[in-house]
Short mmCIF file of C-alpha atoms in Angstrom, two decimals:
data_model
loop_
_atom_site.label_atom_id
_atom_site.label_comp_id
_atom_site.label_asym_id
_atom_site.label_seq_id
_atom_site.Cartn_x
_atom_site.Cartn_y
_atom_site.Cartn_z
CA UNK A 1 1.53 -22.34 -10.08
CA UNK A 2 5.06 -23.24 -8.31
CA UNK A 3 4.42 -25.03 -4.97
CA UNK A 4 7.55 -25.01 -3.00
CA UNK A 5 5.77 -26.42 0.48
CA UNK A 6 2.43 -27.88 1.70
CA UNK A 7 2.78 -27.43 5.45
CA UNK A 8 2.80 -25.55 8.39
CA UNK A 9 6.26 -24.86 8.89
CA UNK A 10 9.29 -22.41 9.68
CA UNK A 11 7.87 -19.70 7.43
CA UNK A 12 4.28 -19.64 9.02
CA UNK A 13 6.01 -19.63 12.48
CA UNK A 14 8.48 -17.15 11.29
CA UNK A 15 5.66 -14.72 10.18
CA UNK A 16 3.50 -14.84 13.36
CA UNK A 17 6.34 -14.63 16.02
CA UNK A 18 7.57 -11.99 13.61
CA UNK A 19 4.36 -10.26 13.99
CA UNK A 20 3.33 -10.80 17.17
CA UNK A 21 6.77 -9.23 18.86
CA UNK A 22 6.68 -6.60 16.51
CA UNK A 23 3.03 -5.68 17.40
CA UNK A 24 3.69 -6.43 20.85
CA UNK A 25 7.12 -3.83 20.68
CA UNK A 26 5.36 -1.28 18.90
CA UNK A 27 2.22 -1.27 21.69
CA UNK A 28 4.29 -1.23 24.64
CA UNK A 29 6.75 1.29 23.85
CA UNK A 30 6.26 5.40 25.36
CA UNK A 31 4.04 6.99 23.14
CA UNK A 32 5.74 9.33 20.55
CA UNK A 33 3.37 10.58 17.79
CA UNK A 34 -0.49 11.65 17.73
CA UNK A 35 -2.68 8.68 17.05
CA UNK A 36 -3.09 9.83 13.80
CA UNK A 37 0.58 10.20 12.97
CA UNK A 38 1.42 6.84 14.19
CA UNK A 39 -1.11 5.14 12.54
CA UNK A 40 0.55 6.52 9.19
CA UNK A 41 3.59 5.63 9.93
CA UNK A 42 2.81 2.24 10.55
CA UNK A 43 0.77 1.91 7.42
CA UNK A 44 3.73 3.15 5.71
CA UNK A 45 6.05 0.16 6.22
CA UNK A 46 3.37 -2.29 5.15
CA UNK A 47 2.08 -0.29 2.13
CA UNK A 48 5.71 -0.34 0.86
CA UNK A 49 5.76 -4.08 1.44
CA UNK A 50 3.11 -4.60 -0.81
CA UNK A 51 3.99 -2.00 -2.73
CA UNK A 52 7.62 -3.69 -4.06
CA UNK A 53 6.05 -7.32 -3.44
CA UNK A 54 3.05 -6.67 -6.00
CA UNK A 55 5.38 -4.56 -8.06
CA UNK A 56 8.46 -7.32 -8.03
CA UNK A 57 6.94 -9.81 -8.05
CA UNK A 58 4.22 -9.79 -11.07
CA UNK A 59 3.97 -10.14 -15.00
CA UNK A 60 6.05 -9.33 -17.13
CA UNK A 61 9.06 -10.61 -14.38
CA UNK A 62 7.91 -12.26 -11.31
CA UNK A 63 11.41 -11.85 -9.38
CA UNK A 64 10.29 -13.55 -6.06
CA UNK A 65 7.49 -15.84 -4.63
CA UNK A 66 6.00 -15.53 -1.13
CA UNK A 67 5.42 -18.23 1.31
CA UNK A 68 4.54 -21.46 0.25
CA UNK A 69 3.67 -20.98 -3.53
CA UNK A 70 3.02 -18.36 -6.21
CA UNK A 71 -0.82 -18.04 -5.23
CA UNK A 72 -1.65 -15.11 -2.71
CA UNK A 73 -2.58 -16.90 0.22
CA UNK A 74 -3.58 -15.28 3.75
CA UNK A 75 0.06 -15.44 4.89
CA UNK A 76 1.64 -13.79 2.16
CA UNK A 77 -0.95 -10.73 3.38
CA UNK A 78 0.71 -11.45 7.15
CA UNK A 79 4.15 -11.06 5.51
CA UNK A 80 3.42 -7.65 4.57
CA UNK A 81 1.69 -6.76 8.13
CA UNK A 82 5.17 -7.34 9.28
CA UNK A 83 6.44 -4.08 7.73
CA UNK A 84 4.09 -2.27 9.53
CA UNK A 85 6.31 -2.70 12.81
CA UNK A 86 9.44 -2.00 11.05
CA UNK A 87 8.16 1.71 9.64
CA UNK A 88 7.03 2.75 12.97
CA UNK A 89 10.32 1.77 15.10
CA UNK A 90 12.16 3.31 12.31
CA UNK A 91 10.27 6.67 12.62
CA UNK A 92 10.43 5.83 16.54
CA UNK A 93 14.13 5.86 16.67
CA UNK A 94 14.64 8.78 14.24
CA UNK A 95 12.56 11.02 16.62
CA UNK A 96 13.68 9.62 19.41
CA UNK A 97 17.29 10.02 18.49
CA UNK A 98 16.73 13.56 16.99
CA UNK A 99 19.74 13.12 15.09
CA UNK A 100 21.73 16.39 12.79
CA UNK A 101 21.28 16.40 9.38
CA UNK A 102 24.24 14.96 8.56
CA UNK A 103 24.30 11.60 10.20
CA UNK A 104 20.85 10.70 8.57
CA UNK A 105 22.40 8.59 5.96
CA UNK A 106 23.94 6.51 8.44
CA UNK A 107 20.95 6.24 10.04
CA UNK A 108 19.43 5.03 6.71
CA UNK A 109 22.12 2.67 5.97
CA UNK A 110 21.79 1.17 9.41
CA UNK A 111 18.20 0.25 9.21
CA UNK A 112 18.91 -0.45 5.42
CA UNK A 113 21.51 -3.32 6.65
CA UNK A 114 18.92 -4.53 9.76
CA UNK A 115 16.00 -4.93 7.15
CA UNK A 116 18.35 -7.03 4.93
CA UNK A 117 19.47 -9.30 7.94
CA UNK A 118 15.38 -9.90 8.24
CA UNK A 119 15.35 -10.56 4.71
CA UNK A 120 18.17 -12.82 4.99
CA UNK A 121 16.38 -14.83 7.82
CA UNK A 122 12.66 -14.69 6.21
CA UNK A 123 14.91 -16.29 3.13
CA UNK A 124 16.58 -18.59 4.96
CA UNK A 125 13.16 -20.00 6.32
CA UNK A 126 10.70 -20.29 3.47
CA UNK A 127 9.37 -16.71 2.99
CA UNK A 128 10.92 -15.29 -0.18
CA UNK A 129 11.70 -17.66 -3.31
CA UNK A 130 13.81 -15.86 -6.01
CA UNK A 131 13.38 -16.58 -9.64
CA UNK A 132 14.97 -15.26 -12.46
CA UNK A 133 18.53 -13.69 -11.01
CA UNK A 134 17.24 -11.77 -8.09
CA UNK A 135 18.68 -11.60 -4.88
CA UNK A 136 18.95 -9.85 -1.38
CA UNK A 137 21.78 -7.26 -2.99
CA UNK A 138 19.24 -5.89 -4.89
CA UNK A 139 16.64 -5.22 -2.37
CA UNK A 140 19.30 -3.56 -0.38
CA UNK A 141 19.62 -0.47 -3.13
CA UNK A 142 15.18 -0.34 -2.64
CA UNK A 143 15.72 -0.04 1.19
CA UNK A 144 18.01 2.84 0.69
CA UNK A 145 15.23 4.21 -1.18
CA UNK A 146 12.30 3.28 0.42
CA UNK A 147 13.65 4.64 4.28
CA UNK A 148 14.75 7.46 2.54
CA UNK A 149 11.53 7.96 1.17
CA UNK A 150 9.92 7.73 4.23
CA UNK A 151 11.82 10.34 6.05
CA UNK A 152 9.93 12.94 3.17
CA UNK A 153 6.95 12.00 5.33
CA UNK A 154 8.18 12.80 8.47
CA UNK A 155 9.49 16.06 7.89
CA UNK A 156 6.38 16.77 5.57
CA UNK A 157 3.77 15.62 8.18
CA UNK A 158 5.52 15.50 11.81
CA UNK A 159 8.52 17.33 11.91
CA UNK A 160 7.02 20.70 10.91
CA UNK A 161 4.56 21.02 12.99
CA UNK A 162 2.68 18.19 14.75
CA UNK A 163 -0.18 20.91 15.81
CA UNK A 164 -2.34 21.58 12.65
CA UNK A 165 -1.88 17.23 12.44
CA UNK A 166 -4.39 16.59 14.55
CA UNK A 167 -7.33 18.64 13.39
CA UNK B 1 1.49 4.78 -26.88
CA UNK B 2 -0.91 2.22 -24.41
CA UNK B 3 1.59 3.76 -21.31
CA UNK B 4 1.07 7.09 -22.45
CA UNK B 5 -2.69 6.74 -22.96
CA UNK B 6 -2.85 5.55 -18.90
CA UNK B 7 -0.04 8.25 -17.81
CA UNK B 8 -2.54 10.60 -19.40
CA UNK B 9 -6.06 9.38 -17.56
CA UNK B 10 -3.98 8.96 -14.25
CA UNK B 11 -2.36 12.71 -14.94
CA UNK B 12 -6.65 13.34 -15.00
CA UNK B 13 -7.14 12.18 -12.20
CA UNK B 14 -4.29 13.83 -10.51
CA UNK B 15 -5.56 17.14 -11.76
CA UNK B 16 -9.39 16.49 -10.21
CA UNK B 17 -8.19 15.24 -6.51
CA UNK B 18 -5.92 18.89 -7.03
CA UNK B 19 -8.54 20.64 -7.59
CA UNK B 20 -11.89 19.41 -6.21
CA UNK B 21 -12.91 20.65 -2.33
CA UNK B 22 -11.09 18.31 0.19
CA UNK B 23 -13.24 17.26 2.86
CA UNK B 24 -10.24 15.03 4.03
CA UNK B 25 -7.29 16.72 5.75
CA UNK B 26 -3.75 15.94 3.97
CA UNK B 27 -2.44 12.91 6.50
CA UNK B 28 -5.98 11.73 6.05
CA UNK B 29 -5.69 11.09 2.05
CA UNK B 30 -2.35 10.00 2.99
CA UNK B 31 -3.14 6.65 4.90
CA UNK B 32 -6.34 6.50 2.48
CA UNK B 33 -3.59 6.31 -0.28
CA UNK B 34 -1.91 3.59 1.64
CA UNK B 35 -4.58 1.82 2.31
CA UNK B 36 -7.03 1.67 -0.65
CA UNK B 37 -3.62 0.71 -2.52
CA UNK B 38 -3.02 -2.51 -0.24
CA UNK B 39 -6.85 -3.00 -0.58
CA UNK B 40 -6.99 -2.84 -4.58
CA UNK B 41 -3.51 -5.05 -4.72
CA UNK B 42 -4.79 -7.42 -2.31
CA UNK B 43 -8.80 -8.11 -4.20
CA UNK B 44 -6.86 -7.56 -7.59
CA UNK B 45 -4.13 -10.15 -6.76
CA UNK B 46 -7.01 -12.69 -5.59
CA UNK B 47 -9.02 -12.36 -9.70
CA UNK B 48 -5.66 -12.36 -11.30
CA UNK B 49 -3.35 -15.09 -9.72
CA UNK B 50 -5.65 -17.40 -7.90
CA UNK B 51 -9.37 -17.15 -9.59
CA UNK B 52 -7.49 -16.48 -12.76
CA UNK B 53 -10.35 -14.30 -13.87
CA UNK B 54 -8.47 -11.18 -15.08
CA UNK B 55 -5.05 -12.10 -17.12
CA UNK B 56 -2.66 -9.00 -17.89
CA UNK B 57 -0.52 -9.12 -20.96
CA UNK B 58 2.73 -9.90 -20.52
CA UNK B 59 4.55 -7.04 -22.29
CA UNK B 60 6.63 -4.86 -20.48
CA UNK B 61 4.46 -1.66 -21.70
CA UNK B 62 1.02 -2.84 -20.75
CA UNK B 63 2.02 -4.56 -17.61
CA UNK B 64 3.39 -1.30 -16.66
CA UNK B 65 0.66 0.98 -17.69
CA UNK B 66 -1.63 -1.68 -15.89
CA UNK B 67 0.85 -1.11 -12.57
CA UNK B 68 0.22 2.67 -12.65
CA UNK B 69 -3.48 2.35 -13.15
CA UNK B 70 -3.73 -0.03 -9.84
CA UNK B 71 -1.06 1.43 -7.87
CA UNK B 72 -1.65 5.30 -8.29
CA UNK B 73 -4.84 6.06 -10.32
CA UNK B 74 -6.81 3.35 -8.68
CA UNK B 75 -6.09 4.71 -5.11
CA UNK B 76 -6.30 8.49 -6.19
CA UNK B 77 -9.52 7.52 -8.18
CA UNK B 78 -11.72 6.59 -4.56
CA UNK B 79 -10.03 9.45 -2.84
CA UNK B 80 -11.78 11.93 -5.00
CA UNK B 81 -14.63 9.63 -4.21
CA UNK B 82 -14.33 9.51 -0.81
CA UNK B 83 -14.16 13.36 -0.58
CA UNK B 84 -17.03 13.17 -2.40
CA UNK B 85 -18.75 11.26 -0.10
CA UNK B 86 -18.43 13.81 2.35
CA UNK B 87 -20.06 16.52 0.98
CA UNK B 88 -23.10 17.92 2.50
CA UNK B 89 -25.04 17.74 -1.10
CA UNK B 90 -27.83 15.28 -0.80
CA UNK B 91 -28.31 14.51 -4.35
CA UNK B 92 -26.03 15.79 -6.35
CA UNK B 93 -23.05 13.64 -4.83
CA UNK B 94 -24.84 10.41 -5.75
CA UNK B 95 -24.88 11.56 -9.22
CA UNK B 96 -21.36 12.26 -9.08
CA UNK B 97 -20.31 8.73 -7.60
CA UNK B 98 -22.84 7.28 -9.87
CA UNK B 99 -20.76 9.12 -12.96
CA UNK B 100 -17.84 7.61 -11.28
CA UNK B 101 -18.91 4.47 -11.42
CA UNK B 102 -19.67 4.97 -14.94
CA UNK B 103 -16.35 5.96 -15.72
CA UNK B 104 -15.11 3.30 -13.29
CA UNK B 105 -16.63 0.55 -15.95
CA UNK B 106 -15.80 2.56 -19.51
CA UNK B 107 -11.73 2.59 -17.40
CA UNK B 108 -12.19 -1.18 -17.38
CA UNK B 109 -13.57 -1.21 -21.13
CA UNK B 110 -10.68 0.62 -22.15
CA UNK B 111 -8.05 -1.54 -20.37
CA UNK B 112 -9.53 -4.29 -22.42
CA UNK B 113 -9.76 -2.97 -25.49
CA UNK B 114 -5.60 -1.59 -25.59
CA UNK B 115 -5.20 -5.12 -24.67
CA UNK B 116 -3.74 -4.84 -20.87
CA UNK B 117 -6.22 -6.65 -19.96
CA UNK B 118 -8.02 -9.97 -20.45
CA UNK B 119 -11.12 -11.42 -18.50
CA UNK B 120 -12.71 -14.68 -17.76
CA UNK B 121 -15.77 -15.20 -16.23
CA UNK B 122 -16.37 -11.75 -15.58
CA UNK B 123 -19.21 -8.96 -16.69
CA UNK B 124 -20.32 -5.83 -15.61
CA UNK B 125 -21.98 -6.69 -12.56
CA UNK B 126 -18.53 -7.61 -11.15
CA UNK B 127 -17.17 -4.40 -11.84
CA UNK B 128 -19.98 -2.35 -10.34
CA UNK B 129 -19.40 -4.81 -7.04
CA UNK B 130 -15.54 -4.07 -7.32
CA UNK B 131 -16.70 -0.72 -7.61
CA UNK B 132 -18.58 -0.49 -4.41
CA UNK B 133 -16.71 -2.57 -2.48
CA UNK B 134 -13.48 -0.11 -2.98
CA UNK B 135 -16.15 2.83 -2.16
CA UNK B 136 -17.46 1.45 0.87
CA UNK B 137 -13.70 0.50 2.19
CA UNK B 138 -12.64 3.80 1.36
CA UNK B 139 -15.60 5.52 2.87
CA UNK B 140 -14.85 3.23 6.03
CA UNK B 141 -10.95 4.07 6.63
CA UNK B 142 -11.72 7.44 5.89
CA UNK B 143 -14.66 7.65 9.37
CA UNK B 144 -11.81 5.71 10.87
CA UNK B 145 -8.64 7.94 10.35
CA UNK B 146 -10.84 11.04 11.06
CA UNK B 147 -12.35 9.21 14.42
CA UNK B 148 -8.65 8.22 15.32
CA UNK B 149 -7.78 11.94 15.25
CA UNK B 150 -10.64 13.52 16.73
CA UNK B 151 -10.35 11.01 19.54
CA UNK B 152 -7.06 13.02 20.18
CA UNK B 153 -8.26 16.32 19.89
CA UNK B 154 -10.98 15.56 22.35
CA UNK B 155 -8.72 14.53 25.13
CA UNK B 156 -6.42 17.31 24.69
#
């Protein structure tokens, strides 16, 4: 097991605060979505997070560790709550936004460029260790795929028809 | 050939959660996806990197076919259960999740003997615990999800 830190430090602090505004952003904002719908899209973000992280970052090739060493430990699980913030504002703004077909992959790109200047600063404090030749360049080509991704679900479960949703 | 063999259970399982009766509306098998998925990773993760308990070879072939059993067939696998679940048959569904639990072990049997995967300190009993504990989450998110929505529907 690689142990990069013992204490409660910029990482830990980085995850709550983290957290707690993005929980705090995604209560207080105008409801959007059904209940239902929301709830989705906020599970979204964080089941991507683990997702990559328990794809990445296993046997055969463990590309990065999280937090403070290569165990899981409770605030590698808070990392990936913080996710769950960052699918729903996405979803937020693309409804709210209601933008033409044509500048979605801006809007992609965008949000692809704003999740790497989190990654950047999650790096910068502790959160993400790379091993074996990874770095952020790479995640950038999975953001592009994972947002894209996620628009699939809101055309295939909102966008249609938000009616038959909430049966 | 070991890939292959997994593709081919997980393709299985595919197949039943196409074709059994959904109790479950889509969105609702959606976040159950999501969820049982983070719930698997994160009790899996636990035996495997800190107990140590469960070891996965270290080919790039197994530890793939092991990734597709956890992250899709795993999930899909207490779906079907879930739906299951929530069937008005009084008997017969216990049979059915008790044939799943059956097939839940003889999945781990086989991961063991194609050599994906490796235990220590472990025996049935775990399994049938693993086994329930995924049910019992599953069954849980699922009264939650369908509670979140209803709550909805009443107000409107």
């Amino acid at each position: 097991m690689i142990v990069y830190d013992n204490q409660f430090n910029a990482n830990e602090w980085f995850i709550i605060i983290g957290l707690g505004i993005g929980i705090v952003t995604t209560m207080i904002l105008p409801k959007r979505f059904p209940i239902k719908i929301s709830i989705v899209f906020f599970m979204c973000g964080i089941y991507s997070g683990f997702f990559f992280d328990h794809s990445l970052s296993v046997q055969p090739v463990s590309f990065y560790d999280v937090n403070d060493n290569s165990s899981y430990q409770f605030f590698d699980f808070l990392s990936y709550l913080t996710f769950g913030p960052f699918s729903y504002l996405y979803f937020y703004f693309f409804d709210w936004f209601n933008f033409k077909n044509k500048y979605i992959p801006i809007y992609i790109l965008m949000w692809s460029f704003i999740c790497l200047g989190f990654e950047w600063c999650a790096t910068y404090v502790g959160v993400y260790h790379y091993q074996h030749g990874y770095s952020m360049y790479y995640s950038f080509s999975i953001y592009l795929l994972v947002l894209s991704s996620w628009l699939f679900l809101y055309f295939r479960y909102y966008g249609k028809s938000s009616v038959t949703l909430t049966k | 050939m070991t890939f292959s063999i997994c593709m081919l259970i997980t393709w299985i399982v595919i197949i039943i959660l196409s074709l059994i009766p959904k109790r479950l509306s889509e969105i609702d098998m959606v976040f159950l996806f999501f969820v049982n998925t983070i719930f698997e990773l994160s009790i899996f993760t636990i035996f495997h990197v800190n107990l140590k308990w469960l070891n996965i070879s270290q080919e790039v072939e197994k530890s793939l076919a092991d990734l597709m059993f956890r992250l899709i067939m795993v999930p899909l696998f207490f779906i079907i259960s879930t739906n299951i679940l929530l069937y008005s048959w009084k008997f017969l569904k216990w049979i059915i999740i008790l044939a799943m639990l059956v097939c839940f072990i003889l999945m781990k049997d086989l991961l063991k003997s194609l050599g994906i995967l490796t235990t220590h300190h472990w025996n049935m009993m775990y399994s049938i615990l693993m086994f329930c504990s995924y049910l019992i989450f599953s069954r849980l998110m699922a009264w939650f999800i369908t509670k979140a929505g209803s709550k909805e529907v009443d107000k409107l």
